[in-house]
Short mmCIF file of C-alpha atoms in Angstrom, two decimals:
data_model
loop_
_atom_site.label_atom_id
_atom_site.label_comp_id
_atom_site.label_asym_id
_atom_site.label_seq_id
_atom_site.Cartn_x
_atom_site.Cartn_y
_atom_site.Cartn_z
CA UNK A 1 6.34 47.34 27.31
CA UNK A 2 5.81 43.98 29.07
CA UNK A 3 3.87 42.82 26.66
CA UNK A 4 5.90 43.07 23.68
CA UNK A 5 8.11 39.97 24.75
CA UNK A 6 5.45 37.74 25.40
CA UNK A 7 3.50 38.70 22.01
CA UNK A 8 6.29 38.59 19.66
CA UNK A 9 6.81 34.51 19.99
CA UNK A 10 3.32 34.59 19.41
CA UNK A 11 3.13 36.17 15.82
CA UNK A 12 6.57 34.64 14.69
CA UNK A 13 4.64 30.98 15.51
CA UNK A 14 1.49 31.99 13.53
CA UNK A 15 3.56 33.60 10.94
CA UNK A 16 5.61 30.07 10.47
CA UNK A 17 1.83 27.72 10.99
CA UNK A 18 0.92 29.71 8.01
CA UNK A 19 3.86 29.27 6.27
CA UNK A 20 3.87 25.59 6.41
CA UNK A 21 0.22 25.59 5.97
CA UNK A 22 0.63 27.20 2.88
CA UNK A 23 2.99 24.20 1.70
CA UNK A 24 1.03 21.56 3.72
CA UNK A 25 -3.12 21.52 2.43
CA UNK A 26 -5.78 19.00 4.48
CA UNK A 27 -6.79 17.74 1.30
CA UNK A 28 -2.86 16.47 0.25
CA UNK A 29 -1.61 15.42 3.82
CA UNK A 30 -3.81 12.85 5.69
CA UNK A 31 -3.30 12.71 9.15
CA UNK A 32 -1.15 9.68 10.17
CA UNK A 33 -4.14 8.06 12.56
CA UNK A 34 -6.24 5.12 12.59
CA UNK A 35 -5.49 2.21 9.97
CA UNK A 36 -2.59 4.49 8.77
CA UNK A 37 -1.20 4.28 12.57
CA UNK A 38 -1.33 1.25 13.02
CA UNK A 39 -0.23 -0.10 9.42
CA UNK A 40 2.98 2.18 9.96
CA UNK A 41 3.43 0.77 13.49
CA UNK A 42 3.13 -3.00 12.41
CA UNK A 43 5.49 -2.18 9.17
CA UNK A 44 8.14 -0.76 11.60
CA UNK A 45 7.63 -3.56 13.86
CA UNK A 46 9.03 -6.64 11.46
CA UNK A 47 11.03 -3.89 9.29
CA UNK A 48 13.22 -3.18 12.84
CA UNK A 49 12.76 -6.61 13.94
CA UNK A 50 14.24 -8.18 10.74
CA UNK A 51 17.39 -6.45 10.40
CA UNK A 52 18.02 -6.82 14.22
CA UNK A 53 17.76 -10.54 13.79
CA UNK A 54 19.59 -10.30 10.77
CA UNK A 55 22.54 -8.51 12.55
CA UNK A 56 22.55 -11.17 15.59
CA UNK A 57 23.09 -13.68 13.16
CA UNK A 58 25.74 -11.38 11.61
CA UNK A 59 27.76 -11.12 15.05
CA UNK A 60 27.12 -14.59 16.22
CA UNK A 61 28.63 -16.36 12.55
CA UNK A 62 31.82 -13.20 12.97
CA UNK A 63 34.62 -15.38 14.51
CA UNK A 64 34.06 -18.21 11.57
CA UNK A 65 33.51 -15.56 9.34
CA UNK A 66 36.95 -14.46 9.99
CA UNK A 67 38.44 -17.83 10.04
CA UNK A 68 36.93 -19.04 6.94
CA UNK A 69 38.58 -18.70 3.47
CA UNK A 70 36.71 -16.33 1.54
CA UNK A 71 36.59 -14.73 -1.62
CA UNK A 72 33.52 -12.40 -1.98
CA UNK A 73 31.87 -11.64 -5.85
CA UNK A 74 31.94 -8.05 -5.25
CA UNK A 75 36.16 -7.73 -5.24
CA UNK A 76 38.45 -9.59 -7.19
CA UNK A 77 40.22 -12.86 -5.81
CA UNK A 78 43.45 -12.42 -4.41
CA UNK A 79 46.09 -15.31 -4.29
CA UNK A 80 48.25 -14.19 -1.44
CA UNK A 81 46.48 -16.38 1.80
CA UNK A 82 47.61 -13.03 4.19
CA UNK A 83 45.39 -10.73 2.06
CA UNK A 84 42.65 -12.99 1.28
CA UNK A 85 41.84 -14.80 4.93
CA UNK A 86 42.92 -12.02 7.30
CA UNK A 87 43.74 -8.38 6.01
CA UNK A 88 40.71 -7.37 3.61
CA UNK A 89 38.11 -9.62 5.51
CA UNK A 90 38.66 -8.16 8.20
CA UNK A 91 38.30 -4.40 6.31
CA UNK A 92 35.32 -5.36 5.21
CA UNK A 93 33.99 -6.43 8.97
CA UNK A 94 34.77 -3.33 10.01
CA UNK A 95 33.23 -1.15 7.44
CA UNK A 96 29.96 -3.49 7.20
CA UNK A 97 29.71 -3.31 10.99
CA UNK A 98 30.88 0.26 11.37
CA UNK A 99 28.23 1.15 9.03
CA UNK A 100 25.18 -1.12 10.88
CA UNK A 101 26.16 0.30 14.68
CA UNK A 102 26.38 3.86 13.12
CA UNK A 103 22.56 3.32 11.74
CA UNK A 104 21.46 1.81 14.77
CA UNK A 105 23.03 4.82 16.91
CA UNK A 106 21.30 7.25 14.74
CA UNK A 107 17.90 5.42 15.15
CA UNK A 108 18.56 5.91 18.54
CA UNK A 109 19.26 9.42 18.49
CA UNK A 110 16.29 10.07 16.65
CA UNK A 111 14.15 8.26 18.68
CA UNK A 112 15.63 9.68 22.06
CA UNK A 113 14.79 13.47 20.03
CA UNK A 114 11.29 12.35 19.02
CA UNK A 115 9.55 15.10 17.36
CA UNK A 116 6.68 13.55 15.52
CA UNK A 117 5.86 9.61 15.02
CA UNK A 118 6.58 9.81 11.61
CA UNK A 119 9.77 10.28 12.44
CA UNK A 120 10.42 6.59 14.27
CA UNK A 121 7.94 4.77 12.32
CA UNK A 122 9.52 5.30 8.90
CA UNK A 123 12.40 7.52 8.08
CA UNK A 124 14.08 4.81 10.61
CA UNK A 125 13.81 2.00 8.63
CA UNK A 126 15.81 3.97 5.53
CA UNK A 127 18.83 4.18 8.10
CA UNK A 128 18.43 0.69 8.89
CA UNK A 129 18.11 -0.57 5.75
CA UNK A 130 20.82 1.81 4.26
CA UNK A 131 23.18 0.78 7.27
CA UNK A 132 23.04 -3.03 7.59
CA UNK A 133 22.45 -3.44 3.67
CA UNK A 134 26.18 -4.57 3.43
CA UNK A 135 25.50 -7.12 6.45
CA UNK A 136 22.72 -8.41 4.81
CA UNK A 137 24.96 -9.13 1.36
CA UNK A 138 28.04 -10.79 3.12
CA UNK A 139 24.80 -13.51 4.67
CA UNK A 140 23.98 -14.10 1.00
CA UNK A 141 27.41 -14.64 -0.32
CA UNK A 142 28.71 -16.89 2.57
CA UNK A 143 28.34 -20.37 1.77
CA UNK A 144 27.50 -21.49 5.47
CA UNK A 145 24.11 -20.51 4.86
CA UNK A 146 23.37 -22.35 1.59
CA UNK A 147 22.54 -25.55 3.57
CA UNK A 148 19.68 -26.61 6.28
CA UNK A 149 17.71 -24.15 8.01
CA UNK A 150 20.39 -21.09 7.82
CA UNK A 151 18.67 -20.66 3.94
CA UNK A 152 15.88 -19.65 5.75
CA UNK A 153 18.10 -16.93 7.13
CA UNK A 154 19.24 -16.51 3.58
CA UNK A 155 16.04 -15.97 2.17
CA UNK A 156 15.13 -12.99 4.81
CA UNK A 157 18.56 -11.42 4.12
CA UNK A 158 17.91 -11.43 0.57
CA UNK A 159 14.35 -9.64 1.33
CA UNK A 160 15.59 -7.31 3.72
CA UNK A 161 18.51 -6.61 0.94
CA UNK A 162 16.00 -5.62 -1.34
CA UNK A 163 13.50 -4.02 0.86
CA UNK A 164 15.62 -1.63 2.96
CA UNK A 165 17.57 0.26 0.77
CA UNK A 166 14.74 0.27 -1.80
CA UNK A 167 12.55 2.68 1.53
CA UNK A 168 15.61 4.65 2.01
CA UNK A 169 15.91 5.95 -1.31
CA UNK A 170 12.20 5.92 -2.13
CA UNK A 171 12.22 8.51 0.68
CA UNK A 172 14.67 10.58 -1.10
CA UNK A 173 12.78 10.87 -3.99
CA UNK A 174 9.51 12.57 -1.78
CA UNK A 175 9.49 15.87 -2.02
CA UNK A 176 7.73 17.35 0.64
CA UNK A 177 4.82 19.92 -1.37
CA UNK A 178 2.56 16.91 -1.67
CA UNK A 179 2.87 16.70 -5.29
CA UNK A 180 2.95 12.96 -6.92
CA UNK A 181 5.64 12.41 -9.47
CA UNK A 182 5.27 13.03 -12.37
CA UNK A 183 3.61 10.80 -15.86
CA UNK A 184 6.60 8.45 -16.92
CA UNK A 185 7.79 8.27 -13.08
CA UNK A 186 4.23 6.87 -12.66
CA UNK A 187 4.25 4.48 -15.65
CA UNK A 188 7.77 2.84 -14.83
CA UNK A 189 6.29 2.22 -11.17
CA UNK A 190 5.58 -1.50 -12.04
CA UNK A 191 9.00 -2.22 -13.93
CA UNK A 192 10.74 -0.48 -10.89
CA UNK A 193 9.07 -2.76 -8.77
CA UNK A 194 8.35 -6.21 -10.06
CA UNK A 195 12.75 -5.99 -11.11
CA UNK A 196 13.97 -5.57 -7.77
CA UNK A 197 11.96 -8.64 -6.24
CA UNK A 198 13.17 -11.22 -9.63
CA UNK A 199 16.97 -9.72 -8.88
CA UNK A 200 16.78 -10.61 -4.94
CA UNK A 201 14.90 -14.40 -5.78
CA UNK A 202 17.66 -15.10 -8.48
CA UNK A 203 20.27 -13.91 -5.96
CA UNK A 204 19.19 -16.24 -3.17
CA UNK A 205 18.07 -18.67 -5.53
CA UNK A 206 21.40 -18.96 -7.22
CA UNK A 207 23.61 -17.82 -4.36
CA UNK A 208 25.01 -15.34 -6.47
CA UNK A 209 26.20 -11.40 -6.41
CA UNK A 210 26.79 -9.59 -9.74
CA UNK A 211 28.95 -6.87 -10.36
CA UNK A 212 26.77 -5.15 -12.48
CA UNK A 213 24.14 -4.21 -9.71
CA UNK A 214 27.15 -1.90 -8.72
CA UNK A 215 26.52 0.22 -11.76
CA UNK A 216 22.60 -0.03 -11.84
CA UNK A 217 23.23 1.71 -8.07
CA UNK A 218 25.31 4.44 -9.65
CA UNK A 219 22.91 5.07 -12.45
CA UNK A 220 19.52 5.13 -10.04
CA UNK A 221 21.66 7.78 -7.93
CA UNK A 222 22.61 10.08 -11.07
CA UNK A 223 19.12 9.43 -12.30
CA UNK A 224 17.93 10.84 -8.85
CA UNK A 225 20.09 13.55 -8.79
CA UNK A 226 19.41 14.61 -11.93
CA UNK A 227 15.36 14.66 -11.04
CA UNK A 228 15.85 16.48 -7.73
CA UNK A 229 18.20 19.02 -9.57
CA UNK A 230 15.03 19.53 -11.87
CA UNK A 231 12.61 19.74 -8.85
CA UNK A 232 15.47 22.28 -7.47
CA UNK A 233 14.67 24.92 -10.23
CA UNK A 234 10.98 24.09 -10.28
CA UNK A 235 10.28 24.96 -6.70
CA UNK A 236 9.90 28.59 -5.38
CA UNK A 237 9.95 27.73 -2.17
CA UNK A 238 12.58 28.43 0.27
CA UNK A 239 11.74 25.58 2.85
CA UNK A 240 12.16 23.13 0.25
CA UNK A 241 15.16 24.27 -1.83
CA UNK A 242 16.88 23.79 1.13
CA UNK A 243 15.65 20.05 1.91
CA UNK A 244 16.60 19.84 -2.07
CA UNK A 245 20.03 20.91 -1.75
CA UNK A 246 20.96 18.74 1.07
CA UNK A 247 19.91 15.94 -0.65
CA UNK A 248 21.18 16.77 -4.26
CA UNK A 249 24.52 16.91 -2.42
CA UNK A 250 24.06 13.01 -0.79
CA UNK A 251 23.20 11.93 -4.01
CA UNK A 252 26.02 13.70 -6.27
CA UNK A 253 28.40 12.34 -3.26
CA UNK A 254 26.89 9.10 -3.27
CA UNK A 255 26.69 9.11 -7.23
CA UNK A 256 30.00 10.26 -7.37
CA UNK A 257 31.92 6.97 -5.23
CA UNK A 258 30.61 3.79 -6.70
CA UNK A 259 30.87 5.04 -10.12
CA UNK A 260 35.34 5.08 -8.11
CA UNK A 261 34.40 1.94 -7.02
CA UNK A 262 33.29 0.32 -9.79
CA UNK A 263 35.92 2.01 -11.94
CA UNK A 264 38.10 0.39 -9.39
CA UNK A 265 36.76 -3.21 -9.15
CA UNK A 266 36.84 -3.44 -13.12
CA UNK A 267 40.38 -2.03 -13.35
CA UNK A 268 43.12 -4.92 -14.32
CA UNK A 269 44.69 -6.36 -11.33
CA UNK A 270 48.54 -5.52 -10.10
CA UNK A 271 50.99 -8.08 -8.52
CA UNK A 272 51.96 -5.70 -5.79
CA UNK A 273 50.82 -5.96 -2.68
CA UNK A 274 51.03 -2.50 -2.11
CA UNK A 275 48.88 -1.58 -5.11
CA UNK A 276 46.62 -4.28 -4.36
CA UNK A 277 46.15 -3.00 -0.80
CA UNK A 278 45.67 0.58 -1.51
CA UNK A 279 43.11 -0.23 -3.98
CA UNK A 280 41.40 -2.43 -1.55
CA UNK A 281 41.60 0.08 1.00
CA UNK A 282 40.27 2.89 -1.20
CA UNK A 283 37.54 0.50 -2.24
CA UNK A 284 36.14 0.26 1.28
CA UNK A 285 36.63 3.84 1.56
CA UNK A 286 34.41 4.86 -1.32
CA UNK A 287 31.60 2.06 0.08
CA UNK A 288 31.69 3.69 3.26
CA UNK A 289 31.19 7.13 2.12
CA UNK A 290 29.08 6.07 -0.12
CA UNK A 291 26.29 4.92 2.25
CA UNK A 292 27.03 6.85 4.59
CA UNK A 293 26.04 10.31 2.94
CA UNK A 294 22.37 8.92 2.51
CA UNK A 295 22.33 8.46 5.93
CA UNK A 296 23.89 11.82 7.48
CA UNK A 297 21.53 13.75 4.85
CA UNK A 298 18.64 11.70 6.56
CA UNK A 299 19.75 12.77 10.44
CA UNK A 300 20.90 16.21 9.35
CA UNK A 301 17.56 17.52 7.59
CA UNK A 302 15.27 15.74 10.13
CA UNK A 303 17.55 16.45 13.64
CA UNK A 304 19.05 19.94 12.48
CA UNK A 305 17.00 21.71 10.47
CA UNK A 306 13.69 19.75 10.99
CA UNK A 307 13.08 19.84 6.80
CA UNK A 308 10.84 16.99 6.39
CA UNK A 309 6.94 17.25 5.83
CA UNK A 310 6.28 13.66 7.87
CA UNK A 311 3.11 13.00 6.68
CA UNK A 312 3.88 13.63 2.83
CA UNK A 313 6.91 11.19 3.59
CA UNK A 314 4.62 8.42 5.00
CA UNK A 315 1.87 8.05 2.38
CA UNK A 316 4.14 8.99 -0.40
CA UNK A 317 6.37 6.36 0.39
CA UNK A 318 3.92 4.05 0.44
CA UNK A 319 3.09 4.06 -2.73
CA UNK A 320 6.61 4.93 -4.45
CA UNK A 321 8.71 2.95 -1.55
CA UNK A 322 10.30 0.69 -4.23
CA UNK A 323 10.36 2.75 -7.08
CA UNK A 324 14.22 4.23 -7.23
CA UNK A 325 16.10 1.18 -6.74
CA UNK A 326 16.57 -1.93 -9.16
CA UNK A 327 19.51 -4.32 -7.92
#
């Protein structure tokens, strides 16, 4: 009778080792040790120090930001001086910097609820590059750093732009049985990723932000969706239709709002204020939401319900890090 207790824990542990040993084989998952340890460690290293820099520079430049008349690419120019210097920049400061603190407090989280070292060294620098990617665009478009050595800081935003967003959805598109995507996945791996790098040299190059990178995002995430909706009725198991479903739900949601805002920013512009507001506002609503959903899937399936296969998500990524993304 005493020992029933004791022994049940027991078999309901080696019943779930075998369950994820069933899904997790030696010969698919390399250990995370050695070279691979320390490669991951010295990625994370300059991946976390970059956008922290990146973000100093961000605060530091905020009161002349907010002083300075400005007119950014990605929403159309507004004549009234009230709207233009004061009310939307300062929506914008507040959603890009709502945004970067939020990543930077889930990092935090995760890092304080450590579970495995996959866990810090990479899945953390898809919230931080998700997070502070809208930081990282207002340093390209401002015109204070097109002169001296602030285009040095120009240049690294411009990299980081490209990089971190391009490792948070590369993430997404791992799916944790170990399996590598498939044929024409494989053979668009070079386009994917020679595209990205020529888009984020012309931007800094040319000190330039095109509207049409807003629809290339929403057709990557329907693209996405559509593949891990495929993968959904594929799989048989139970673990990872769950990991699927969370994340087919970021991406629809994510999908879903800049296709709004991009239906928005192309829409004619109205001579009210009030219109012109309340499309501005819902504008920086839909950005918000929009990545922010990547980044609550990330903390929910990792801090909840503990759905990722580390290891798979390491040396997948990789390889395929850059392969869902071309802004």
């Amino acid at each position: 009778m005493t020992d029933h207790p004791s022994t049940q824990p027991t078999r309901q542990e080696d019943s779930s080792h075998q369950e994820t040993g069933s899904m997790q084989s030696p010969q698919q998952l390399p250990s995370m040790t050695g070279y691979t340890l320390w490669i991951g460690r010295s990625l994370w290293g300059v991946a976390i120090v970059l956008p922290a820099f990146l973000l100093m520079v961000y605060l530091y430049h905020m009161p002349s930001f907010l002083q300075a008349n400005f007119q950014s690419q990605f929403f159309e120019p507004q004549s009234d001086p009230f709207l233009s210097q004061y009310l939307f920049p300062t929506l914008s400061m507040v959603r890009r910097l709502s945004l970067a603190l939020g990543g930077w407090l889930l990092v935090a989280i995760m890092c304080w609820r450590r579970t495995d070292r996959a866990l810090i060294l990479w899945t953390s620098l898809a919230i931080i590059g998700i997070s502070n990617f809208s930081v990282h665009v207002e340093l390209l478009e401002r015109s204070v750093f097109q002169h001296g050595w602030l285009q040095g800081v120009r240049a690294l935003a411009a990299i980081q732009a490209w990089i971190g967003p391009s490792v948070g959805l590369g993430i997404m598109m791992v799916i944790p049985d170990g399996k590598p995507l498939s044929r024409w996945l494989r053979y668009l791996y070079p386009l994917f990723t020679i595209l990205p790098g020529l888009y984020a040299w012309i931007w800094w190059s040319e000190h330039k932000a095109y509207k049409p990178a807003l629809l290339g995002i929403s057709e990557v995430m329907l693209v996405m969706c559509i593949y891990l909706f495929i993968r959904f009725q594929w799989t048989k198991e139970p673990r990872e239709k769950l990991q699927l479903r969370w994340m087919i739900a970021a991406n629809f949601l994510s999908a879903f709002v800049f296709v709004m805002y991009a239906t928005l920013l192309f829409l004619p512009s109205s001579s009210d204020n009030t219109l012109i507001i309340l499309k501005r506002c819902a504008q920086e609503g839909f950005l918000f939401i929009g990545y922010l959903s990547p980044l609550l899937t990330f903390f929910i399936i990792l801090i909840r319900f503990r759905l990722w296969s580390f290891h798979v998500t390491v040396n997948r990524s990789l390889i395929y890090g850059a392969l869902s993304i071309t802004m």
